[in-house]
Coordinates of C-alpha atoms and ligand atoms in Angstrom, one line a residue:
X1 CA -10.1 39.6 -24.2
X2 CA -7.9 39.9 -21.4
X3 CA -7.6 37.2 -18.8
X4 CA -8.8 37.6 -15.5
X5 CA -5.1 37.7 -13.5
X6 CA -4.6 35.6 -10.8
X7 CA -7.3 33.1 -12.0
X8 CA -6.8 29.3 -13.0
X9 CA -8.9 26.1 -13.1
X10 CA -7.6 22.8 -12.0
X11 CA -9.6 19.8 -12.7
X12 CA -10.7 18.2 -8.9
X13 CA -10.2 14.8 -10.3
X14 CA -6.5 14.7 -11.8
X15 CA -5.0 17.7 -11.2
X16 CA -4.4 19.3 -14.2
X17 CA -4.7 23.2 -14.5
X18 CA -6.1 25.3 -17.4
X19 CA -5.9 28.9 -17.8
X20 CA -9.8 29.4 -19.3
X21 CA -12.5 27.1 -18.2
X22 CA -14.0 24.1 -20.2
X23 CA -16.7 21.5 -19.7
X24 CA -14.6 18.7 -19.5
X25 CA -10.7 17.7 -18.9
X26 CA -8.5 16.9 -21.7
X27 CA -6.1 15.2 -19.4
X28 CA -8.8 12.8 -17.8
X29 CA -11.8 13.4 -19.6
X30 CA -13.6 13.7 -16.4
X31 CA -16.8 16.5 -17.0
X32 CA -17.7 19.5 -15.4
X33 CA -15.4 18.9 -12.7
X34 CA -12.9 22.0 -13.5
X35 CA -12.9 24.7 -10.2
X36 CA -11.6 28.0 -10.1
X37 CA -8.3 28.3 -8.2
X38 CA -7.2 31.4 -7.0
X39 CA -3.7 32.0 -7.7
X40 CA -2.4 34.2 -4.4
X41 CA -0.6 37.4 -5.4
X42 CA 2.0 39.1 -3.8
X43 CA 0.8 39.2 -0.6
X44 CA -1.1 35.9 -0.4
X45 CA -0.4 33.7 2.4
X46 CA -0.8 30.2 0.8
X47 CA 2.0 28.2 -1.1
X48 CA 3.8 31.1 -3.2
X49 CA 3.1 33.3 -0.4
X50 CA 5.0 34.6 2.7
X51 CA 3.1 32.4 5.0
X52 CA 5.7 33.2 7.7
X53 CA 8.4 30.5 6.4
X54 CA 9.6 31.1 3.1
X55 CA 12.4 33.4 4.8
X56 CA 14.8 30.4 6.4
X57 CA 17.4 30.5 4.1
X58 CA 19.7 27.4 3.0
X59 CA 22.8 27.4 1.8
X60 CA 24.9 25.5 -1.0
X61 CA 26.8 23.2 0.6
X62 CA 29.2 19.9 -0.6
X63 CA 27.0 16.5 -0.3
X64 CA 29.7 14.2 2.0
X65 CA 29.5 18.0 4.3
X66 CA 26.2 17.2 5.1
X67 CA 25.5 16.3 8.9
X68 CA 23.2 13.0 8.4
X69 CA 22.9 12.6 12.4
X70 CA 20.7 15.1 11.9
X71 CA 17.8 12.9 10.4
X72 CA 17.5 10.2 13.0
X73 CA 15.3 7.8 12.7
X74 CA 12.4 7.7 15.2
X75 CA 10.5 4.7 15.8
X76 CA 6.8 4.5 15.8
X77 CA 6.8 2.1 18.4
X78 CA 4.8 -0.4 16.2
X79 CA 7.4 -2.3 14.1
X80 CA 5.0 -3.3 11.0
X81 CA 4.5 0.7 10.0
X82 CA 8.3 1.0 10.5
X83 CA 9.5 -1.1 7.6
X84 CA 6.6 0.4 5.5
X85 CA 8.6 3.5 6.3
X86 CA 11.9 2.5 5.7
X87 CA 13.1 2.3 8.9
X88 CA 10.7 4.7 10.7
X89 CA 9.9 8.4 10.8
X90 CA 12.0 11.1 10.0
X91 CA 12.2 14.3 11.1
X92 CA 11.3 16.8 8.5
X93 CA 9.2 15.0 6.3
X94 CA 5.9 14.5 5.3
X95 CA 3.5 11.4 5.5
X96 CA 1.0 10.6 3.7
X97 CA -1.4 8.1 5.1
X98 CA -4.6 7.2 3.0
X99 CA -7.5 4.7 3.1
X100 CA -11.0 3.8 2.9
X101 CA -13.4 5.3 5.6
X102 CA -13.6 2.7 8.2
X103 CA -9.6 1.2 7.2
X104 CA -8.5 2.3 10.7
X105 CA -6.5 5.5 9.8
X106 CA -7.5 7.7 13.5
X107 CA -7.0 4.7 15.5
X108 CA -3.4 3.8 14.0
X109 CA -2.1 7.3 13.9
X110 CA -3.9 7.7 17.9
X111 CA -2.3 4.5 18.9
X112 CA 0.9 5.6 17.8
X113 CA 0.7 9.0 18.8
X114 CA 0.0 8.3 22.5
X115 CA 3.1 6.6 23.0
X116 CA 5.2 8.3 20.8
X117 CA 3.9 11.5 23.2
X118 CA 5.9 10.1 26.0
X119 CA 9.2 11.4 24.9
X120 CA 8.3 14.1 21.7
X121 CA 6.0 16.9 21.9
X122 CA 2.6 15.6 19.7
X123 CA -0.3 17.2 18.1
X124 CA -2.9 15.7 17.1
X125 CA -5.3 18.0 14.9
X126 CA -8.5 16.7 14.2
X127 CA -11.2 18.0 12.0
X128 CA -13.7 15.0 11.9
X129 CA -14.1 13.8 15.3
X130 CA -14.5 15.7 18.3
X131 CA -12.2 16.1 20.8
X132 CA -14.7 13.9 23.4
X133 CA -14.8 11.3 20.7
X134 CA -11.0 10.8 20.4
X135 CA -10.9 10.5 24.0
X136 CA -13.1 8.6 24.3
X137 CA -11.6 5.8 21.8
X138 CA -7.9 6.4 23.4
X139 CA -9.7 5.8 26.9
X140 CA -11.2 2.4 25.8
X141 CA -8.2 1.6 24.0
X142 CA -6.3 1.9 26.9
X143 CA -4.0 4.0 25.4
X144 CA -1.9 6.8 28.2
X145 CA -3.3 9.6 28.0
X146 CA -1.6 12.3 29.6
X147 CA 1.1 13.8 27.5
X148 CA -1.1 14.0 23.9
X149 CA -2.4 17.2 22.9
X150 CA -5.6 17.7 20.6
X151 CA -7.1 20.4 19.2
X152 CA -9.7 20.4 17.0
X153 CA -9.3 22.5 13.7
X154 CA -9.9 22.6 10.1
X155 CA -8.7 26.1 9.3
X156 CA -5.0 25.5 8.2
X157 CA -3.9 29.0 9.4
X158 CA -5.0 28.5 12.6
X159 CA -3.4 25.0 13.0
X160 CA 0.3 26.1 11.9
X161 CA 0.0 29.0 14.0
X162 CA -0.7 26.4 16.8
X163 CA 1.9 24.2 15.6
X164 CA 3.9 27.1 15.6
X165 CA 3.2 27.7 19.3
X166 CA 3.2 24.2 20.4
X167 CA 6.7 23.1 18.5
X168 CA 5.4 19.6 18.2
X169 CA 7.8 16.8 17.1
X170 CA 5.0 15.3 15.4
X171 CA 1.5 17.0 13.9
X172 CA -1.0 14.5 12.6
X173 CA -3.4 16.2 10.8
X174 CA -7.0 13.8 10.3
X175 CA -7.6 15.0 7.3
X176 CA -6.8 17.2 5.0
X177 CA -9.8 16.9 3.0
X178 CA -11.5 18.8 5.3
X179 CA -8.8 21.3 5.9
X180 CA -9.3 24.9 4.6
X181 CA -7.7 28.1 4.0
X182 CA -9.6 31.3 3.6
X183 CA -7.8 32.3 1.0
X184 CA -9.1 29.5 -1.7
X185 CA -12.4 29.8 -2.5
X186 CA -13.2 26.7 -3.4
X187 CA -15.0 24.2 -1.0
X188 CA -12.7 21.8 1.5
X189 CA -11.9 18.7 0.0
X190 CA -11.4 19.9 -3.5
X191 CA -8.4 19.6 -5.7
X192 CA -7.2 23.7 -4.8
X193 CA -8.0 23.1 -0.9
X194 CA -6.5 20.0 -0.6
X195 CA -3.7 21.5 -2.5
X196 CA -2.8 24.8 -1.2
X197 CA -3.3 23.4 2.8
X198 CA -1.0 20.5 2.0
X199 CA 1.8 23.2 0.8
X200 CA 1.6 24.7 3.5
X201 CA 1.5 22.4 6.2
X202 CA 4.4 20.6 4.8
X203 CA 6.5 24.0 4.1
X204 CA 5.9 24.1 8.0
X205 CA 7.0 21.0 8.7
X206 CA 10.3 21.0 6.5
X207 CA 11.3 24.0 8.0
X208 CA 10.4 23.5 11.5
X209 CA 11.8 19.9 11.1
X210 CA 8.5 18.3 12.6
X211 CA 7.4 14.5 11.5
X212 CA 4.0 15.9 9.3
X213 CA 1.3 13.2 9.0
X214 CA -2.0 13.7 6.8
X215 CA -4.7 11.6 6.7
X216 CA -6.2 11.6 3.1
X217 CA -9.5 9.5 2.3
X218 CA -9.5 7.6 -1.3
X219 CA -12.3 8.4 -3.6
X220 CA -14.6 5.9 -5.0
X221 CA -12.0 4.4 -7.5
X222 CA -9.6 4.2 -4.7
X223 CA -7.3 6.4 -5.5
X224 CA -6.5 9.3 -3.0
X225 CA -8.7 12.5 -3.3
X226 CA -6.6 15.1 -5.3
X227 CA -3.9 12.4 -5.8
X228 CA -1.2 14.1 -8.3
X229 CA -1.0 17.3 -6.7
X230 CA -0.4 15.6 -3.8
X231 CA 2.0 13.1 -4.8
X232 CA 5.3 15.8 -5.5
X233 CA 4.8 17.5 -2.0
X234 CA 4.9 14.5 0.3
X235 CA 7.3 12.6 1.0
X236 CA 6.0 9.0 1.6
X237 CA 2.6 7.6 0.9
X238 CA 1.3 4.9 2.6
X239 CA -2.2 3.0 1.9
X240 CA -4.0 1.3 4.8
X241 CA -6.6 -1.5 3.0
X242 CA -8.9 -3.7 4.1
X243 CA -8.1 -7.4 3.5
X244 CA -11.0 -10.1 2.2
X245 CA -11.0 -10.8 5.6
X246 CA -12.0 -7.5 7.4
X247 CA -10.3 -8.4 10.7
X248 CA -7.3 -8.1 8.8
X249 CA -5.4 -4.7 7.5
X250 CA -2.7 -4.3 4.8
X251 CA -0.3 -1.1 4.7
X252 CA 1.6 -0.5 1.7
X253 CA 4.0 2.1 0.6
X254 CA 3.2 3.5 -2.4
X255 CA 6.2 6.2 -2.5
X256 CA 9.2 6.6 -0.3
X257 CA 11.7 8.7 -0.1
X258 CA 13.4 7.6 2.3
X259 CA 13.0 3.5 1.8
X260 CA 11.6 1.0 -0.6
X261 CA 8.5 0.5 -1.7
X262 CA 6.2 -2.4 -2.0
X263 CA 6.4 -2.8 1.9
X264 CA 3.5 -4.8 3.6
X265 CA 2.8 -4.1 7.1
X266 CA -0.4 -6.5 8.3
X267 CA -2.5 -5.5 11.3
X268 CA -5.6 -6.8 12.9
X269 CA -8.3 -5.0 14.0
X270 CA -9.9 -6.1 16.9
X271 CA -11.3 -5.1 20.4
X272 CA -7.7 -3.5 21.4
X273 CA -7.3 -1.4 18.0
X274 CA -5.2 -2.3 15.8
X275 CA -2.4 -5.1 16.5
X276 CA 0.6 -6.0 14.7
X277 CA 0.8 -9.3 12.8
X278 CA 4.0 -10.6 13.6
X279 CA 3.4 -14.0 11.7
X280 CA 1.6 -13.0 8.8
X281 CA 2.0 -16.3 6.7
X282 CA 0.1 -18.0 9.4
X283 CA -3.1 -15.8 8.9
X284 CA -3.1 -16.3 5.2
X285 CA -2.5 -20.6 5.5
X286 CA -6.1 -21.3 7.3
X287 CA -6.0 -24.1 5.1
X288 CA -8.8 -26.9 5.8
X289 CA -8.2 -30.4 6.5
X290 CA -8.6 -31.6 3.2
X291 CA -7.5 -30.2 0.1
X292 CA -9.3 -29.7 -3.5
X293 CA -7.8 -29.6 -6.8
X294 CA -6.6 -26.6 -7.9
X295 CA -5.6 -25.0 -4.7
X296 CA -1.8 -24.4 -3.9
X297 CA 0.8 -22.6 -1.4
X298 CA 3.0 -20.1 -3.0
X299 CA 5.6 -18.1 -1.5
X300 CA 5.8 -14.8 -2.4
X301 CA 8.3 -11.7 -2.0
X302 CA 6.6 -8.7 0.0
X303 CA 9.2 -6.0 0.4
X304 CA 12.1 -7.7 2.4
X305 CA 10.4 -10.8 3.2
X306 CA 8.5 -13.7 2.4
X307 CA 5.1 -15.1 2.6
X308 CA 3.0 -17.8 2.1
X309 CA 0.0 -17.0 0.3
X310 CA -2.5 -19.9 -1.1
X311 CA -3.3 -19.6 -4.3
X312 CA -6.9 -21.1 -5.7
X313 CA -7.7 -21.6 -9.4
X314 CA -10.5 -22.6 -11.0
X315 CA -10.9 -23.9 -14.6
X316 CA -14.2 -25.1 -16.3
X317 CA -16.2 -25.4 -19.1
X318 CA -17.0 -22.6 -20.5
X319 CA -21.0 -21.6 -21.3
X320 CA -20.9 -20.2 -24.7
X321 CA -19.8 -16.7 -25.7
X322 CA -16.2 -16.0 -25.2
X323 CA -14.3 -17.9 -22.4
X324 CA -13.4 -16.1 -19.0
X325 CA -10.3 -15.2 -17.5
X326 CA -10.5 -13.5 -14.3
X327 CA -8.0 -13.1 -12.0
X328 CA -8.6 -11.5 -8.4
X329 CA -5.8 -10.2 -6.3
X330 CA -3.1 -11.3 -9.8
X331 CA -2.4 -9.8 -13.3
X332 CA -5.1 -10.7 -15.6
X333 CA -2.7 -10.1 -18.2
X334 CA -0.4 -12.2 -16.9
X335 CA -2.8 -14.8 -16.2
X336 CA -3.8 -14.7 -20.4
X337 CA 0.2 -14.5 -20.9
X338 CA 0.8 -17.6 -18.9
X339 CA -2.2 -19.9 -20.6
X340 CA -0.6 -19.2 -23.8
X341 CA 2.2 -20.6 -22.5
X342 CA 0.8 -23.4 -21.2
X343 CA -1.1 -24.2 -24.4
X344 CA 2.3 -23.4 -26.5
X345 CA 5.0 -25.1 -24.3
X346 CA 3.0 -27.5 -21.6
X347 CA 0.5 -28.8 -24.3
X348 CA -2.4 -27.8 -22.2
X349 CA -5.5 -26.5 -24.1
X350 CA -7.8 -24.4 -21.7
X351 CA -9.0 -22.3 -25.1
X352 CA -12.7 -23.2 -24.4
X353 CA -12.3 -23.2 -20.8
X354 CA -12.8 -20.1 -18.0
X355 CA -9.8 -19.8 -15.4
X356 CA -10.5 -17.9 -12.5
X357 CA -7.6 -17.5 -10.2
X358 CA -8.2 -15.8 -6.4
X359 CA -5.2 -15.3 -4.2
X360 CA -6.7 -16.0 -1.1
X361 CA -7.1 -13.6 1.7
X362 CA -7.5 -10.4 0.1
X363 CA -3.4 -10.4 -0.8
X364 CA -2.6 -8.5 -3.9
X365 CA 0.3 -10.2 -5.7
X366 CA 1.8 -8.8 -8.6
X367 CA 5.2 -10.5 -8.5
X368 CA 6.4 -12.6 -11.3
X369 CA 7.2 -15.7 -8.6
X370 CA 3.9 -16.9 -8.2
X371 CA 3.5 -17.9 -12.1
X372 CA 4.4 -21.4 -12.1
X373 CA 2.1 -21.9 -9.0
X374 CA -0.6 -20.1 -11.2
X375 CA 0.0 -22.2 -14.1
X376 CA 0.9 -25.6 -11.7
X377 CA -3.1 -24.7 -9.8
X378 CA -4.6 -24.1 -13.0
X379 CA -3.4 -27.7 -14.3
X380 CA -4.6 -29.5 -11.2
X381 CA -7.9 -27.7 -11.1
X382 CA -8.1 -28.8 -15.0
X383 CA -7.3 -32.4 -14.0
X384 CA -9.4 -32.3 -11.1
X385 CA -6.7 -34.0 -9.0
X386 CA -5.7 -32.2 -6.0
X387 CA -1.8 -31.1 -4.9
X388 CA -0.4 -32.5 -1.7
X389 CA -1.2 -30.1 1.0
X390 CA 2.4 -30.0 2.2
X391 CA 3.9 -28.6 -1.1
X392 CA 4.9 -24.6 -2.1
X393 CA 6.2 -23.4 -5.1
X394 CA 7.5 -20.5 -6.5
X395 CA 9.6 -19.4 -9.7
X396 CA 8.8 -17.1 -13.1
X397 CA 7.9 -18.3 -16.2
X398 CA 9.0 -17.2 -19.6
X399 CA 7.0 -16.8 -23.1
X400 CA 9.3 -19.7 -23.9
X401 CA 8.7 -21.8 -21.2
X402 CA 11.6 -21.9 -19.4
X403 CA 11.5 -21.2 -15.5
X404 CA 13.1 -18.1 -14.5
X405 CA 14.9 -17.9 -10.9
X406 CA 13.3 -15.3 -8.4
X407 CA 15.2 -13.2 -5.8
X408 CA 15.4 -14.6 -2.2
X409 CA 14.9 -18.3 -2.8
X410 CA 16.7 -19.6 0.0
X411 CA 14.5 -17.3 2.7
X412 CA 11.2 -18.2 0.5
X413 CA 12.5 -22.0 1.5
X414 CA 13.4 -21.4 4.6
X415 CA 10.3 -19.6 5.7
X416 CA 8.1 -22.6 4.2
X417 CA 10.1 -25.0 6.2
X418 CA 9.4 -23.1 9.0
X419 CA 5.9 -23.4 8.3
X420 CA 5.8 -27.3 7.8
X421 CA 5.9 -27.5 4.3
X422 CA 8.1 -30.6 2.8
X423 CA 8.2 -30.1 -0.7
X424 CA 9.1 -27.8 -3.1
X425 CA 8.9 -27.3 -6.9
X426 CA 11.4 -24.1 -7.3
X427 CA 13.1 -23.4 -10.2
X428 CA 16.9 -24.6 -10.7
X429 CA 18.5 -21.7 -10.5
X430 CA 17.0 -21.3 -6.8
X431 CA 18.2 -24.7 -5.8
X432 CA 19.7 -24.4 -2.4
X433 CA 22.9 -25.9 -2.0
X434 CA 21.5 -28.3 1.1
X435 CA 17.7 -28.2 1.2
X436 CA 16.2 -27.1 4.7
X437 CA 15.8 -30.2 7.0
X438 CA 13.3 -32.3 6.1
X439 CA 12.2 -30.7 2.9
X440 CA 12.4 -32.4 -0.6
X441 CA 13.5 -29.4 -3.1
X442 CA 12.5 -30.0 -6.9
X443 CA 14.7 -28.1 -9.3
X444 CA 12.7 -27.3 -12.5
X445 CA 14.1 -25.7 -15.4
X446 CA 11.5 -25.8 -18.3
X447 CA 7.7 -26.0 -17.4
X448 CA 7.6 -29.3 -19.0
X449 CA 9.5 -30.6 -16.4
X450 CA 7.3 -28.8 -13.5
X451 CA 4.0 -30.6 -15.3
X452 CA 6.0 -33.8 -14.9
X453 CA 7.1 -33.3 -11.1
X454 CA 3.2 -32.5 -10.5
X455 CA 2.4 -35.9 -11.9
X456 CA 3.8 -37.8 -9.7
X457 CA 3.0 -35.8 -6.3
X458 CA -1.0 -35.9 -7.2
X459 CA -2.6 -37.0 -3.4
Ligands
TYD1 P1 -11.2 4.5 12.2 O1 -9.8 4.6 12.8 O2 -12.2 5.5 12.7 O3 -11.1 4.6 10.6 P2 -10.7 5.8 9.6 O4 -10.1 6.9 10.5 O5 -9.8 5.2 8.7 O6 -12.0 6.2 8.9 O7 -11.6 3.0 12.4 C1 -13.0 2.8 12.5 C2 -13.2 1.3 12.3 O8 -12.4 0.5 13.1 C3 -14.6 1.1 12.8 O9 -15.3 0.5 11.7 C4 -14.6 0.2 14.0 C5 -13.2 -0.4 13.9 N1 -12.6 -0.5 15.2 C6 -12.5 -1.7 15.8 O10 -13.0 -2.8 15.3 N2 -11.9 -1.9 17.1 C7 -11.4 -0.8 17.7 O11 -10.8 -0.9 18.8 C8 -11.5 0.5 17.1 C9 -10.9 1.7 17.7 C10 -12.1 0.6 15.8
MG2 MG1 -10.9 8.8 10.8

């Protein structure tokens, strides 16, 4: 039997496209969640289509020829989403910008887009709110509001042919789960929608050289709606999250193109919108007066720089059935790595014990400097004696017990000093040649000696 030309099926959860349709993914296993996708001919006007842009023609051309002034930087005018993006936005390119309903998203991207109007044409599109709505947030906000233009749009056509009009510097587009193009015939949001719109909004935006921002919303398991399709066309994705604390907003990059990844940006939310955290260690040390066993300050490396995170762990007899080992906001296989160690090189038996360990604050921290503070908490929670409340540590630690130097030891010092912290356990290949004033440094170089430098700083 002939297949139907022009026809495919793409799965809405991962992305993957078959040629005939079946009850469930291969790819992802997910069920019944395969759509039609129409696959424009000739004369189509989404992504392989004419759509107006696929004439500008490039040229080949040597790499040092290439004029670099032309991709300035352009500052957001809020320095935390700046170093998420590497330095700030770039002409040409496409953003990303995901998060949970309620993260903040609108009033970020509406913050930044009223001052960035004062001196570059911007568009905001918006397809959820209504125009009086937006307004009305910028108004309370206090935002200035007489150079940002709105329209309110979900068909894509009809927004680039706008954009087209306009010349914007910057389109943000809030969201493109509920953008759609007649073409597809699937409903808005799904997989082939969110696909086909993003193609050709950022097609427009490369070849117009406008800054292109979409706001995507994450499905239930928190990943972003339609997530590998969208992935290769953008060029940086950021994720806005909600901390423990819901005050208190994380953005990470997730890809860059243009800069690193693994850059936190903290914000607040509060009456005004959303503020920038400039001291961010300080929100994450609301430590009380007195201090219990097992809790410790860490410092940890986010993107460029560090911060002091408190670490709590918790270790107790376990109730029958198999011991637990939870970690929140850490590696939980990291956590079961580092207990072996501890039993094998530090003598330690938690076997028939649960550990729980919670980074405090809603921090994620994946970074291999905060294992000797996991292993250093775990052994004063298990000897019920608490840590002086002065004290941070930081370092790796190997199968074989030996403590592995981190990157930027000197600035993790340095920004615990800064912070009123006089002692240190570090490991000695971090040893500062002169300690920061007033600050003891403890060089450790097997975790044997870290469990002895503990034993005598018990408060
Ligand atoms: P919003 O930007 O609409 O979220 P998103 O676009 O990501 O879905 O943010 C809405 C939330 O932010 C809402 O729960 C209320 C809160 N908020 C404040 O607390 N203060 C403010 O000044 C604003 C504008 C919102
Ligand atoms: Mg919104």
């Amino acid at each position: 039997m002939a297949k139907k030309r022009g026809t495919a099926y793409v799965c809405n959860e991962c992305g993957s496209d078959y040629s005939k349709w079946q009850g469930q993914c291969s790819d992802c296993g997910a069920w019944n969640s395969l759509s039609e996708l129409r696959i424009p001919g000739g004369s189509g006007r989404t992504s392989a289509g004419k759509g107006g842009y696929a004439g500008a023609r490039s040229e080949v051309r040597l790499l040092k020829d290439i004029d670099l002034a032309k991709m300035p930087r352009i500052g957001s005018g809020m320095a935390e989403l700046d170093r998420v993006l590497g330095g700030g936005l770039v002409p040409g390119s496409a953003v990303l910008l995901g998060g949970n309903p309620g993260a903040g998203k609108s009033t970020l991207l509406l913050q930044i887009l009223c001052h960035l109007a004062q001196h570059l044409p911007a568009l905001y599109i918006t397809g959820e709110e209504s125009l009086e709505q937006v307004a009305m947030r910028a108004q309370r906000l206090g935002l200035p509001m007489d150079k940002l233009q709105l329209f309110s749009e979900t068909d894509v056509e009809a927004m680039v042919a706008t954009a087209e009009q306009l010349k914007p510097g910057v389109l943000v587009i809030d969201s493109i789960q509920v953008c759609h193009l007649a073409d597809v015939q699937s409903a808005p949001g799904s997989v082939s929608q969110v696909r086909e719109c993003a193609a050709l909004l950022t097609r427009f935006a490369k070849q117009t050289g406008t800054i292109l921002v979409l706001v995507g919303h994450v499905t239930k398991d928190g990943t972003l709606a339609g997530p590998k399709v969208l992935e290769h066309m953008i060029d940086c994705s950021l994720m806005l999250e909600a901390g423990g604390d819901n005050r208190f907003r994380t953005l990470r990059g997730q890809k860059n193109r243009f800069g690193a990844v693994n850059e936190l940006g903290i914000f607040a939310m509060g009456e005004q919108g959303l503020k920038e955290v400039k001291n961010p260690s300080a929100i994450f040390l609301s430590r009380t007066a007195e201090v219990n066993s097992g809790s410790l300050v860490m410092v940890v490396w986010e993107g460029t720089r560090p911060l002091l995170v408190e670490l709590q762990a918790l270790v107790d007899d376990c109730q029958g059935g198999h011991p637990r080992r939870v970690a929140v906001g850490a590696d939980q296989n990291r956590l079961a790595m580092l207990l072996a160690v501890l039993h094998r090189h530090g003598g330690l038996q938690v076997g028939d014990q649960d550990v729980f360990i919670n980074v405090v604050g809603g921090v994620k921290v994946f970074e291999t400097g905060a294992d000797l503070a996991t292993l250093l908490a775990i052994v004063s929670s298990f000897r019920d004696r608490p840590l002086p409340r002065d004290m941070v540590v930081f370092g790796e630690v190997g199968l074989s017990g030996e403590i592995r130097p981190v990157p930027g030891g000197q600035e993790r010092l340095k920004e615990a000093a800064k912070h009123g912290f006089r002692r240190a356990i570090v490991p000695r290949a971090n040893m500062p040649k002169k300690a920061p004033a007033g600050m003891e440094v403890i060089g450790v170089e097997k975790l044997t000696a870290a469990l002895a430098a503990i034993e005598n700083q018990y408060t």
